[in-house]
CSV table of C-alpha atoms in Angstrom, one decimal:
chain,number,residue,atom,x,y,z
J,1,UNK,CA,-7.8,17.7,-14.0
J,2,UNK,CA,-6.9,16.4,-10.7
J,3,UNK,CA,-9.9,14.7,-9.6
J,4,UNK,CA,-9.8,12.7,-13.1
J,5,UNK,CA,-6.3,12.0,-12.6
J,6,UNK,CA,-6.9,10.7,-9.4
J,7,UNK,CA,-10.0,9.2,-10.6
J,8,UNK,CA,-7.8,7.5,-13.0
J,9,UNK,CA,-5.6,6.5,-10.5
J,10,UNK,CA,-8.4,4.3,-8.6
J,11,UNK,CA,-9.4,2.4,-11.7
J,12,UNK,CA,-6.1,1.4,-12.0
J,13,UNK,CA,-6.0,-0.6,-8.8
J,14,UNK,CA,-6.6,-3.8,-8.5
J,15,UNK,CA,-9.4,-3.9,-6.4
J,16,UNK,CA,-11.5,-1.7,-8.2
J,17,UNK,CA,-13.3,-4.0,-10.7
J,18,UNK,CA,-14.0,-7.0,-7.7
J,19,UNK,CA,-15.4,-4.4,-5.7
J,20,UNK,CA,-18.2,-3.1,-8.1
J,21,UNK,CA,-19.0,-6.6,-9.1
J,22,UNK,CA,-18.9,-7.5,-5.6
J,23,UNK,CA,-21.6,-4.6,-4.7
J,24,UNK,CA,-23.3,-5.8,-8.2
J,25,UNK,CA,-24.0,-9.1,-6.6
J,26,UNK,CA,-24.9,-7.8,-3.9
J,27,UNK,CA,-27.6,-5.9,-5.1
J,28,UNK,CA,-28.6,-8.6,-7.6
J,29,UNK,CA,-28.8,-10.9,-4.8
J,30,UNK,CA,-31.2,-8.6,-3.1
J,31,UNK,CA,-33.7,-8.5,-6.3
J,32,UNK,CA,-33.6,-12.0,-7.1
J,33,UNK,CA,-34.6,-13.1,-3.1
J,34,UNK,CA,-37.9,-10.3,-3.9
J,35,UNK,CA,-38.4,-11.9,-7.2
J,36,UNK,CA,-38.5,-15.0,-5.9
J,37,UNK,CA,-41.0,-13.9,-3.3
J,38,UNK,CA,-43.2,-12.0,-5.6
J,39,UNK,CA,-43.2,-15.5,-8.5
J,40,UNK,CA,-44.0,-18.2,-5.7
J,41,UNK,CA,-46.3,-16.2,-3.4
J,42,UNK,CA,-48.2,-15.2,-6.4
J,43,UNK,CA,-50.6,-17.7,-7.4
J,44,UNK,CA,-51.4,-16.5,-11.1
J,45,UNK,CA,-47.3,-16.3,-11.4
J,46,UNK,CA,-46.8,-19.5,-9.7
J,47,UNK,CA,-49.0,-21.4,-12.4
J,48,UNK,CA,-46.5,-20.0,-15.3
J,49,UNK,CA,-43.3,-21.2,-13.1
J,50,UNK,CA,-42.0,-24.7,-14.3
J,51,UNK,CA,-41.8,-27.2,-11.3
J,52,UNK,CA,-38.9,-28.4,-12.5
J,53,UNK,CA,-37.0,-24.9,-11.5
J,54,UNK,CA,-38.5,-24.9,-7.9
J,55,UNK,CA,-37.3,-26.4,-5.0
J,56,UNK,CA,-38.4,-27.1,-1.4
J,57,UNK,CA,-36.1,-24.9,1.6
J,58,UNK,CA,-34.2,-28.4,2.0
J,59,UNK,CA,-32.9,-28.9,-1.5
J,60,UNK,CA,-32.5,-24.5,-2.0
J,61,UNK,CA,-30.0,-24.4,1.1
J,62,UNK,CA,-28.0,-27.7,-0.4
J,63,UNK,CA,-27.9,-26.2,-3.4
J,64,UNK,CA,-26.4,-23.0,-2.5
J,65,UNK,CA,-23.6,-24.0,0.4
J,66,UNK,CA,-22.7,-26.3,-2.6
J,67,UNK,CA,-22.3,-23.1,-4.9
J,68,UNK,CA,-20.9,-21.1,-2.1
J,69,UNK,CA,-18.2,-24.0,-1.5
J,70,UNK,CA,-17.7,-24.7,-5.0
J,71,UNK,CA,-16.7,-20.9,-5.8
J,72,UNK,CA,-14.7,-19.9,-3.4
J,73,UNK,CA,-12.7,-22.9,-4.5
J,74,UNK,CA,-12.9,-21.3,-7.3
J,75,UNK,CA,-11.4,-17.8,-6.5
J,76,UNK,CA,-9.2,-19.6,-4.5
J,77,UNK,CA,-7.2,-21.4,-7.7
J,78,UNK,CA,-8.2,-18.1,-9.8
J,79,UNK,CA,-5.9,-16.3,-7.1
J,80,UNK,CA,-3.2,-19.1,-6.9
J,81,UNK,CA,-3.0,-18.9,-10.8
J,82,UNK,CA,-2.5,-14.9,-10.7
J,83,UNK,CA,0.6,-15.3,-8.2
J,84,UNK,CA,2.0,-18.1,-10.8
J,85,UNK,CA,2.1,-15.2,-13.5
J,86,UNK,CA,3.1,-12.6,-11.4
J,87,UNK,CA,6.2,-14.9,-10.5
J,88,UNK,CA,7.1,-15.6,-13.7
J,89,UNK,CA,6.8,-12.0,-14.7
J,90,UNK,CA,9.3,-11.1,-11.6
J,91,UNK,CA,11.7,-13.7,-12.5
J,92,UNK,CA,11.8,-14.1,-16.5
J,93,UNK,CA,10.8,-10.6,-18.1
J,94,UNK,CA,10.9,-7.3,-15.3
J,95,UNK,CA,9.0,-6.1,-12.3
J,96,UNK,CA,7.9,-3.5,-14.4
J,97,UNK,CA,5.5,-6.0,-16.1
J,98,UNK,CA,3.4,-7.4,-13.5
J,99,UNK,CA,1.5,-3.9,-13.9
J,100,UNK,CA,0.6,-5.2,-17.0
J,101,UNK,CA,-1.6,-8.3,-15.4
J,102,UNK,CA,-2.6,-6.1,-12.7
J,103,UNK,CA,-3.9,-3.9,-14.4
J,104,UNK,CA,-5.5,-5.7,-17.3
J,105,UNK,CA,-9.2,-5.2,-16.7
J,106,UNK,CA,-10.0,-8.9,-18.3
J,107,UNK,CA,-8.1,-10.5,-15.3
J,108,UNK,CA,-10.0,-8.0,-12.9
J,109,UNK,CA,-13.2,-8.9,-14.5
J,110,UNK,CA,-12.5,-12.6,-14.0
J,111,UNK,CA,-11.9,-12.5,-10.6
J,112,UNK,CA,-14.7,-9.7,-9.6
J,113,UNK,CA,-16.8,-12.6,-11.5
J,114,UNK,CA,-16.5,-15.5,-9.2
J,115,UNK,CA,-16.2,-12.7,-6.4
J,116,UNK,CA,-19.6,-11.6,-7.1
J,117,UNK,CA,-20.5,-14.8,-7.9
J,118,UNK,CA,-19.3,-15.6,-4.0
J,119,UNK,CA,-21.7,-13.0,-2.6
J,120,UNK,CA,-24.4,-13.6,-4.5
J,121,UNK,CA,-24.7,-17.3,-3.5
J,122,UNK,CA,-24.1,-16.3,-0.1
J,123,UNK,CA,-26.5,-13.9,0.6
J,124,UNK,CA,-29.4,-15.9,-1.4
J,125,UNK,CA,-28.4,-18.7,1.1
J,126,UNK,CA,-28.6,-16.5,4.6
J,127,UNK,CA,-31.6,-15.2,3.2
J,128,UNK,CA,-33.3,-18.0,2.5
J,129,UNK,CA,-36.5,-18.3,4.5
J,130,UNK,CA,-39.2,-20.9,4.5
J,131,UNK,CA,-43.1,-20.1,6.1
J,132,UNK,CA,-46.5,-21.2,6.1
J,133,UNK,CA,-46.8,-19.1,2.7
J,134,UNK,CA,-44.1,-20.0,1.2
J,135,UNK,CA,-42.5,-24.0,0.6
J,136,UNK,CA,-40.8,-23.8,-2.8
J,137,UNK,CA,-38.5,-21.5,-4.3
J,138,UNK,CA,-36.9,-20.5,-7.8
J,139,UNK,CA,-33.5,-19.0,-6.0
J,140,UNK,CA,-31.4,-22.3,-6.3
J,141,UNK,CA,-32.2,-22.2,-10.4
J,142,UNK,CA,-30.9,-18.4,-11.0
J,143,UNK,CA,-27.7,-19.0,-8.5
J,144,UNK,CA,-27.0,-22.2,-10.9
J,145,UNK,CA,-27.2,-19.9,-14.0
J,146,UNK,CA,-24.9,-17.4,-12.1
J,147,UNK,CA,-22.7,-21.0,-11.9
J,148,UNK,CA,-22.4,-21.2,-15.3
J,149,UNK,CA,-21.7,-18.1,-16.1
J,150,UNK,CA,-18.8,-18.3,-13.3
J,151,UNK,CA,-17.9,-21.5,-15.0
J,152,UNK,CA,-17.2,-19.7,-18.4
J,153,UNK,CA,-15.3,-17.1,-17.3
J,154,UNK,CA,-13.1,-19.9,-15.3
J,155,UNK,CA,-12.4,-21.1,-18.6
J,156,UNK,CA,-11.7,-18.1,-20.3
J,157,UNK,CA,-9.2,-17.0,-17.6
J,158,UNK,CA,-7.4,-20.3,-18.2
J,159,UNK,CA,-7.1,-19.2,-22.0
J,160,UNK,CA,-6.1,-15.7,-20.9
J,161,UNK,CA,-3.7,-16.9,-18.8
J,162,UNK,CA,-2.0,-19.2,-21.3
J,163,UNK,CA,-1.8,-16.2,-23.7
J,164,UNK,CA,-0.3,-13.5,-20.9
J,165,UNK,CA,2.4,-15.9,-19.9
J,166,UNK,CA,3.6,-16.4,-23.7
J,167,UNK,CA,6.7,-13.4,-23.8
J,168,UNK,CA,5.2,-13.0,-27.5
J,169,UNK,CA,1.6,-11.4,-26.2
J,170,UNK,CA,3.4,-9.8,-23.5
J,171,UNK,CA,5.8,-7.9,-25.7
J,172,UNK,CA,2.7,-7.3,-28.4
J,173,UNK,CA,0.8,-6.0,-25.5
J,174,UNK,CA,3.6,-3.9,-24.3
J,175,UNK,CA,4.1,-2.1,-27.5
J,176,UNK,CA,0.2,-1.5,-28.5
J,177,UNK,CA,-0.4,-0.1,-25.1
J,178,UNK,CA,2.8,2.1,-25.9
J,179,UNK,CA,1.7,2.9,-29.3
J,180,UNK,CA,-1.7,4.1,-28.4
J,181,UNK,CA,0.2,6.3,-25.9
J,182,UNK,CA,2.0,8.4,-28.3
J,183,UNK,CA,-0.9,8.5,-30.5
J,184,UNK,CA,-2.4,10.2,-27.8
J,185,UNK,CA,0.3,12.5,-26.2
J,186,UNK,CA,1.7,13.5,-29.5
J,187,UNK,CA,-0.1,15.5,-32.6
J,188,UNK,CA,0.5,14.8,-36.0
J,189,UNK,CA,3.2,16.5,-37.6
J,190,UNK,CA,0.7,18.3,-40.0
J,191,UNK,CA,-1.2,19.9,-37.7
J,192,UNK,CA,1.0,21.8,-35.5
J,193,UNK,CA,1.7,25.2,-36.7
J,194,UNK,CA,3.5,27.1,-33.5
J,195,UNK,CA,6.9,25.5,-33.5
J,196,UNK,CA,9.0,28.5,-31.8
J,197,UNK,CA,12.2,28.1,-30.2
J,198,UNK,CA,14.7,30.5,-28.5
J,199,UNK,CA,18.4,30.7,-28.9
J,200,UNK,CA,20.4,30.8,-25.8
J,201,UNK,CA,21.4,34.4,-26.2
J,202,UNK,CA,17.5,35.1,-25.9
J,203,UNK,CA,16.7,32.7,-23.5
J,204,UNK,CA,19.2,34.5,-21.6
J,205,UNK,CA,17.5,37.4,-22.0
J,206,UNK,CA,14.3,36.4,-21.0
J,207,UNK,CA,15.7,35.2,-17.6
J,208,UNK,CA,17.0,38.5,-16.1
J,209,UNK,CA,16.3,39.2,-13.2
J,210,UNK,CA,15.4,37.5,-9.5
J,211,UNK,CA,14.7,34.0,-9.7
J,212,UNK,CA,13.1,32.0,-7.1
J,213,UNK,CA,13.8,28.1,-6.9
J,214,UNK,CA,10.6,26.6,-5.5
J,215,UNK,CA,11.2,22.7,-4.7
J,216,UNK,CA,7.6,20.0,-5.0
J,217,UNK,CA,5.8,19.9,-2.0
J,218,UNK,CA,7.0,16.2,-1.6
J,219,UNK,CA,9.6,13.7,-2.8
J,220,UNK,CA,8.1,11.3,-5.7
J,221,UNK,CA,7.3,10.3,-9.5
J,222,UNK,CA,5.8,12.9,-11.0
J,223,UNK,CA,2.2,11.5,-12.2
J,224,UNK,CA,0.8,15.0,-13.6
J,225,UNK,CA,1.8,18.0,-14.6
J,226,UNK,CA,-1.0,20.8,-15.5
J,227,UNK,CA,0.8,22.2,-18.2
J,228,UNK,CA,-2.1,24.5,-19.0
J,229,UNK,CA,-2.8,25.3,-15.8
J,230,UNK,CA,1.0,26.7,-15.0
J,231,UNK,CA,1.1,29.2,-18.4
J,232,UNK,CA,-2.6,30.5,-17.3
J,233,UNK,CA,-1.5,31.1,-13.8
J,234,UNK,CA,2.1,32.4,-15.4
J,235,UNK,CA,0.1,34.7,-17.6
J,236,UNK,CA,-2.8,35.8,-15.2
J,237,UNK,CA,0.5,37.0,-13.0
J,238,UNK,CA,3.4,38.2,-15.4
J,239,UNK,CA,5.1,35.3,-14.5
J,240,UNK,CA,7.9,33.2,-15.8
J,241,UNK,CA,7.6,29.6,-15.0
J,242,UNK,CA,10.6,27.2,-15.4
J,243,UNK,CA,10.0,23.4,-15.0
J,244,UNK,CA,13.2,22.0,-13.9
J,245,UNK,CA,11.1,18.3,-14.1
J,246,UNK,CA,8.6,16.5,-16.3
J,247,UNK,CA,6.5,13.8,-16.3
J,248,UNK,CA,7.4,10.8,-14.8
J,249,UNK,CA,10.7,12.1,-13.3
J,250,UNK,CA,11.6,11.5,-9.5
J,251,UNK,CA,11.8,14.3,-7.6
J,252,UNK,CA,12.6,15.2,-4.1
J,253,UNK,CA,11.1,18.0,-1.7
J,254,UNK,CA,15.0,19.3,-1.2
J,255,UNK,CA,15.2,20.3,-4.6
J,256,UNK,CA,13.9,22.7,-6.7
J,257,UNK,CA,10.9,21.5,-9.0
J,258,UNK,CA,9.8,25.2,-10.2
J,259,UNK,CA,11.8,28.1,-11.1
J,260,UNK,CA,9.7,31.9,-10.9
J,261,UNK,CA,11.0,35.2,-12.4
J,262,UNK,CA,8.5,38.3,-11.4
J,263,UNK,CA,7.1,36.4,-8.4
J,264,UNK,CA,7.1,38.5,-5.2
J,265,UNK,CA,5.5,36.2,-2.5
J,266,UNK,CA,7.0,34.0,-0.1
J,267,UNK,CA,8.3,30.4,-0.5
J,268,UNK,CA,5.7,28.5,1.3
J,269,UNK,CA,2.6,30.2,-0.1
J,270,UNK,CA,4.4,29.7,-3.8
J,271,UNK,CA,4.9,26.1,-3.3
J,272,UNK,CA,1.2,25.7,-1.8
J,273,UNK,CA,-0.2,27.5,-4.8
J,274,UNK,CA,1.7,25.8,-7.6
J,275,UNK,CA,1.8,22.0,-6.3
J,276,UNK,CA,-2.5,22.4,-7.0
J,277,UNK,CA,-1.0,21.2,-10.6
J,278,UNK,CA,1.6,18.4,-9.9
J,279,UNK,CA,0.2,15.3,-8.5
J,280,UNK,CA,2.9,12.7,-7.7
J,281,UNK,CA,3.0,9.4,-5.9
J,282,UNK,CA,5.5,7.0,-4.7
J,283,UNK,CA,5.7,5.1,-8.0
J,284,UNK,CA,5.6,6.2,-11.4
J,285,UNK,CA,2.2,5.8,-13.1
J,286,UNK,CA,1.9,2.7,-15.6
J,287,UNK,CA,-1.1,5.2,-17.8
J,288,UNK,CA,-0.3,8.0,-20.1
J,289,UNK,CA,3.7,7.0,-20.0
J,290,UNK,CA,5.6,6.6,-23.4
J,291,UNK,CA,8.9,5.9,-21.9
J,292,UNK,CA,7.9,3.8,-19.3
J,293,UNK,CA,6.6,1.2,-22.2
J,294,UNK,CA,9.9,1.8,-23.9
J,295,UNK,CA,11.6,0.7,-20.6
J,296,UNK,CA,9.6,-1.9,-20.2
J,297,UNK,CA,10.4,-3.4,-23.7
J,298,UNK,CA,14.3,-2.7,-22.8
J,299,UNK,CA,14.5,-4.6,-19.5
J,300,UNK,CA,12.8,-7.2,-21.4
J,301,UNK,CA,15.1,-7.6,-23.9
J,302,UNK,CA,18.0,-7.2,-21.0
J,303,UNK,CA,16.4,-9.9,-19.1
J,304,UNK,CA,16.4,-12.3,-22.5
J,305,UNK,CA,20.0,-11.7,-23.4
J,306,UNK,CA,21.6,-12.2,-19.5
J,307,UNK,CA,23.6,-15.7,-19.1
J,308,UNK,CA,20.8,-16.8,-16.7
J,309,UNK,CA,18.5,-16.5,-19.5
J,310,UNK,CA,20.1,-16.7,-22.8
J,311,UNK,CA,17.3,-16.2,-25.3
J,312,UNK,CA,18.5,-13.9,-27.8
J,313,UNK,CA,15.3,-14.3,-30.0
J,314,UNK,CA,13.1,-12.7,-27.6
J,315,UNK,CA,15.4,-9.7,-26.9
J,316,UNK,CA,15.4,-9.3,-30.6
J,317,UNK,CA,11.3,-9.6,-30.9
J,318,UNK,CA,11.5,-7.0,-28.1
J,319,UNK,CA,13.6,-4.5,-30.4
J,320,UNK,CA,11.4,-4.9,-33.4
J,321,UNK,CA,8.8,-3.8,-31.4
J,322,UNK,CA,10.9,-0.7,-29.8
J,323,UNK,CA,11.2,0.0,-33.5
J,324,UNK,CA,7.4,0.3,-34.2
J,325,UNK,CA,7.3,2.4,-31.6
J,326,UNK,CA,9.7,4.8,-32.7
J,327,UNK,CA,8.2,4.5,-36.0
J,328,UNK,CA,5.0,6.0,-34.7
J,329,UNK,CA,6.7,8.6,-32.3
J,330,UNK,CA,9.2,9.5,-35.8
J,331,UNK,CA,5.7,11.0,-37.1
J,332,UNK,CA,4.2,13.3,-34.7
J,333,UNK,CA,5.6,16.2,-33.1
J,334,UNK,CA,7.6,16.8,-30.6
J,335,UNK,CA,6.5,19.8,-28.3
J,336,UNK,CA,9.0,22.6,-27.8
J,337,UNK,CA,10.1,23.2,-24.1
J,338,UNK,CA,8.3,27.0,-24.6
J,339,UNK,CA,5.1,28.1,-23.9
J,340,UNK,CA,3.3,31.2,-24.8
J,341,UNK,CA,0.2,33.3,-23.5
J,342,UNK,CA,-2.3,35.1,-25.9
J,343,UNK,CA,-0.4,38.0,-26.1
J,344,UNK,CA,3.0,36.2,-27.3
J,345,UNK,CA,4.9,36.7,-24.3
J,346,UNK,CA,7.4,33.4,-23.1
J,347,UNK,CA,5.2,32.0,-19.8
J,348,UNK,CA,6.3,28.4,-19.4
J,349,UNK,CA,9.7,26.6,-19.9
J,350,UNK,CA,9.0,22.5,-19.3
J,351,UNK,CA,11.6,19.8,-19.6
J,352,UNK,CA,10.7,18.1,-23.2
J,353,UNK,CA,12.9,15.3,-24.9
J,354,UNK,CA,14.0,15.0,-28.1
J,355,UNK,CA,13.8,12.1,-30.8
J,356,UNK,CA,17.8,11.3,-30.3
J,357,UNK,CA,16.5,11.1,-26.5
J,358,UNK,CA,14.1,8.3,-27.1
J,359,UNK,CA,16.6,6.5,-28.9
J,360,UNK,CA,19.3,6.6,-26.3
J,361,UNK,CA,16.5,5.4,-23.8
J,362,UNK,CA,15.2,2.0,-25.5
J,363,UNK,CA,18.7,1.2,-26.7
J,364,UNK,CA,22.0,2.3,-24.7
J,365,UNK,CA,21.4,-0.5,-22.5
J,366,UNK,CA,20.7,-2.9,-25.2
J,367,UNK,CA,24.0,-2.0,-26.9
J,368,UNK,CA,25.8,-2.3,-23.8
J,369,UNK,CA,25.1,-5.9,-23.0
J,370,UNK,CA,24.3,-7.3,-26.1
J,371,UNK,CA,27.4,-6.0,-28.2
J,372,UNK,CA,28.9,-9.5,-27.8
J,373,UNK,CA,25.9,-11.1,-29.6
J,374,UNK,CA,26.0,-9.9,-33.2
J,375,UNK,CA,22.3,-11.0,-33.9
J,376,UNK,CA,21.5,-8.0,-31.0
J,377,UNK,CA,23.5,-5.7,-32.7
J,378,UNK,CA,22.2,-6.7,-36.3
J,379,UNK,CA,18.4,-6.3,-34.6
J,380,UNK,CA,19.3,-3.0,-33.8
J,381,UNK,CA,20.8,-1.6,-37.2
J,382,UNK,CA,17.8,-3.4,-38.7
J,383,UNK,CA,15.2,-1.6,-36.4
J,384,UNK,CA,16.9,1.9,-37.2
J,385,UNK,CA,16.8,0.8,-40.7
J,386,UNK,CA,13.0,0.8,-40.5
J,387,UNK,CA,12.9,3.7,-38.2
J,388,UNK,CA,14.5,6.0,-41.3
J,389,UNK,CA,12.9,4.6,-44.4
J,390,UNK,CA,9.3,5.9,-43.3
J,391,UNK,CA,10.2,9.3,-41.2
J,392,UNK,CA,11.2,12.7,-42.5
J,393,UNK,CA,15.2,13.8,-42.6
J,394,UNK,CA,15.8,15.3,-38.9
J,395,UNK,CA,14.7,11.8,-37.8
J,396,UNK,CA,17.0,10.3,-40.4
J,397,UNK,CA,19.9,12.8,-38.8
J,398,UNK,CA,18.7,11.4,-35.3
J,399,UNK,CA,18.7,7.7,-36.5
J,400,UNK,CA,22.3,7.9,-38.1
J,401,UNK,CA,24.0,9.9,-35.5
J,402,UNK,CA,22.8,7.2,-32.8
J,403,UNK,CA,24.0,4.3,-35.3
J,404,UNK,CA,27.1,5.9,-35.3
J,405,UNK,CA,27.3,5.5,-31.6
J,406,UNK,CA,26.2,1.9,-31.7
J,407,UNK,CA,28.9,1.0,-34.0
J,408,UNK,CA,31.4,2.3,-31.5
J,409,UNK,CA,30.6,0.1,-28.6
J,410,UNK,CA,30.7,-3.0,-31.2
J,411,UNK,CA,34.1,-5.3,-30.8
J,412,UNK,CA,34.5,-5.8,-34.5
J,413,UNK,CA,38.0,-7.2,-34.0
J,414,UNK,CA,36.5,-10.7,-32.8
J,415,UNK,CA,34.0,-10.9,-35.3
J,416,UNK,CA,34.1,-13.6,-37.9
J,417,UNK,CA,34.2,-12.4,-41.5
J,418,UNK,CA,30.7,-13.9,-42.0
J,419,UNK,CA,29.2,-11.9,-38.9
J,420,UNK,CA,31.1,-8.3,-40.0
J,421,UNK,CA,30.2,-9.4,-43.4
J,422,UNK,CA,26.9,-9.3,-42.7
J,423,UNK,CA,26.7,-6.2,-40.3
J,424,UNK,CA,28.7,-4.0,-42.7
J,425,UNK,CA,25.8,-5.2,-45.6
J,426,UNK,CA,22.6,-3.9,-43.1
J,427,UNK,CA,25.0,-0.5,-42.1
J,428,UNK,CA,24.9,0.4,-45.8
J,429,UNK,CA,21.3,-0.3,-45.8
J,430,UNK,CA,21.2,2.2,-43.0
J,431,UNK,CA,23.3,4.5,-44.9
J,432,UNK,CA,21.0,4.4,-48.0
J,433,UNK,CA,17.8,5.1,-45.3
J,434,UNK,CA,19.5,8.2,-43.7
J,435,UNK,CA,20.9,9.4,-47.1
J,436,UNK,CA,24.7,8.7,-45.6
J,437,UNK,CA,25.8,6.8,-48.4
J,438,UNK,CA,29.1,9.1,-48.8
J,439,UNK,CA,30.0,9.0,-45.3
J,440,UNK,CA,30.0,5.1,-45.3
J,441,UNK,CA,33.0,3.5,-44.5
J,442,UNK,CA,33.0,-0.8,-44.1
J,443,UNK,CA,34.2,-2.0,-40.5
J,444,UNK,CA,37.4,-4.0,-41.0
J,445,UNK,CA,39.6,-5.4,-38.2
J,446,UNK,CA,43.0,-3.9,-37.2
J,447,UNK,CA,44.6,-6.5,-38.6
J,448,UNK,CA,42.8,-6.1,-42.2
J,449,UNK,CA,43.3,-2.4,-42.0
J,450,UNK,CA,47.2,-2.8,-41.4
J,451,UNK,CA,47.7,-5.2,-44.5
């Protein structure tokens, strides 16, 4: 699991793609100089070669410093184009987003394209040779195709970049990435069958005796955690394993990351044996990451609403789309913290989140800067609207319980009728949703109330 993860890890980068296209052309280059050699040496193959494909040495070489020149020009403004987004992903939506470009394997196969397309017209030019033998040559005609080609893609990365610097596709992209990622992470609702839990008095229980505090073997986002691999090393030792972390949470080599009961060696070889199944790095991991979508889609939406920006209709396409998320995640089920061995015996205690958590993640900044603009607010009851209608009743509990907490940051006082009109109307849709009705009471201002 750890040499995928990290294998996972390199695919990510940016370099990744140029670099196999890059060898690719290399390679290609090589077979096209011997095919050359074996069609124009060849007498019976030189008859079924068109003249108008071949060229003499003079006319090759032209040919290909032209290509050479003309694509490195190329790469050069294909470059220039990808620091223009990345910019205007820094300065308009979050830093969190430029992973998004990076790591978009249609803007790494653009620029591995006229990369490779680079190299390939390179080396056909140093190893272009002219003998006694030898006085024409089909090169020139296959770097040209490999022109074209370049060409296309040049105009597909101008359409691809037109799309990634619309907010609209960046948010859609956002959310189906983030969508997919729960559909992954987390089972349907109908298939899981162990759904134990402990009461504190229990869990109390189970934690007698000597506990050993074991901290990560260094300071970083968590990128994997081997789950599987703790409860079969718990349960192949009578252990009790504790996460005090989970994925993608920060942790520091000072504090602890795993907590042992029944464990009788020393520190260091404890922490060299269990850090085999945590892998973290210096930033968190853009793949297999729910919440870091959800943030993504918040700091969005934060970045839409500031004064410097200003565009509330953005942060509010951002929210509906925090809301399809939740949607999905309202349907599958969330893992309890325990695990258990074969035998039934409590092995593994990890660090899971509830639904209510999720909720307070996407929103509570939201709320907080946006409860002066009632069309943020209104967004919000209208998204946990459409959270409710389509989940099952501890979801419904979830959503009203956090709409009660929105409600209480909102300045209702300095509403106009019109606005609280309005917002009271969509809170009593919410009510209906979360079967609340009876505990339903309009907003009114002080000043209402006391007449």
């Amino acid at each position: 699991m750890r040499f995928m993860d990290r294998l996972r890890s390199i695919r990510e980068n940016f370099w990744y793609i140029p670099t196999v296209y890059g060898i690719c052309a290399f390679i290609l280059a090589l077979l096209t100089v011997r095919l050359d050699y074996f069609m124009t040496s060849n007498d019976t193959m030189k008859k079924l070669v068109p003249d108008i494909i071949l060229s003499d040495a003079d006319v090759a070489q032209s040919v290909l410093s032209a290509i050479s020149s003309s694509l490195l020009t190329i790469t050069t403004i294909t470059f220039s184009s990808i620091l223009v987004v990345l910019t205007t992903f820094l300065s308009n939506f979050s830093p969190r987003t430029v992973q998004n470009f990076i790591t978009d394997h249609s803007t790494q196969r653009v620029l591995g394209s006229f990369v490779g397309g680079f190299i390939y017209s390179v080396i056909l030019l140093v190893m272009l040779r002219e003998t006694k033998e030898k006085t024409s040559f089909i090169t020139p005609t296959f770097a040209i195709i490999m022109t074209i080609i370049c060409l296309a893609v040049f105009v597909f990365f101008v359409h691809h970049t037109s799309e990634w610097i619309q907010v609209g596709n960046l948010i859609s992209n956002i959310a189906v990435g983030t969508v997919q990622a729960v559909h992954k992470n987390f089972e349907q609702k109908d298939t899981i069958h162990d759904r134990l839990s402990l009461s504190e008095e229990e869990l109390k229980e189970v934690m007698k005796g000597t506990r050993l505090d074991i901290p990560a073997a260094k300071s970083g986002y968590i990128d994997f955690l081997d789950e599987q691999g703790l409860l079969q090393l718990a349960s192949e030792r009578n252990w009790l394993i504790r996460l005090t972390k989970r994925q993608p949470d920060y942790v520091d080599e000072h504090s602890p990351l795993f907590q042992l009961w029944g464990a009788s060696s020393s520190e260091e070889k404890l922490q060299e044996e269990l850090s085999r199944y945590v892998s973290i790095g210096p930033q968190r991991a853009p793949y297999r990451d729910m919440e870091f979508g959800l943030r993504k889609l918040s700091e969005i939406a934060l970045r839409a609403i500031s004064p410097a920006i200003n565009d509330p209709n953005t942060a509010i396409n951002a929210i509906e789309q925090i809301g399809n998320i939740l949607t999905s995640l309202g349907k599958r089920y969330l893992p309890k913290p325990y695990r258990y061995d074969t035998d039934g015996h409590l092995r593994l205690i990890t660090q899971q989140p509830i639904f209510r958590d999720y909720l307070y993640l996407s929103f509570y900044q939201i709320r907080h800067y946006g409860r002066e603009d009632i069309s943020v607010i209104r967004a919000i009851i209208k998204t946990l609207t459409l959270i409710a209608e389509s989940n099952e009743k501890e979801v419904k509990e979830a959503v009203w319980e956090f709409a009660e907490f929105i409600v209480e940051g909102v300045e209702y006082d300095v509403l106009l009728s019109l606005d609280l009109h309005y917002l009271n109307d969509l809170l009593l849709q919410l009510a209906k949703s979360c079967d609340h009705t009876g505990e339903f009471k309009l907003l009114t201002k002080k000043s209402d109330a006391s007449q």
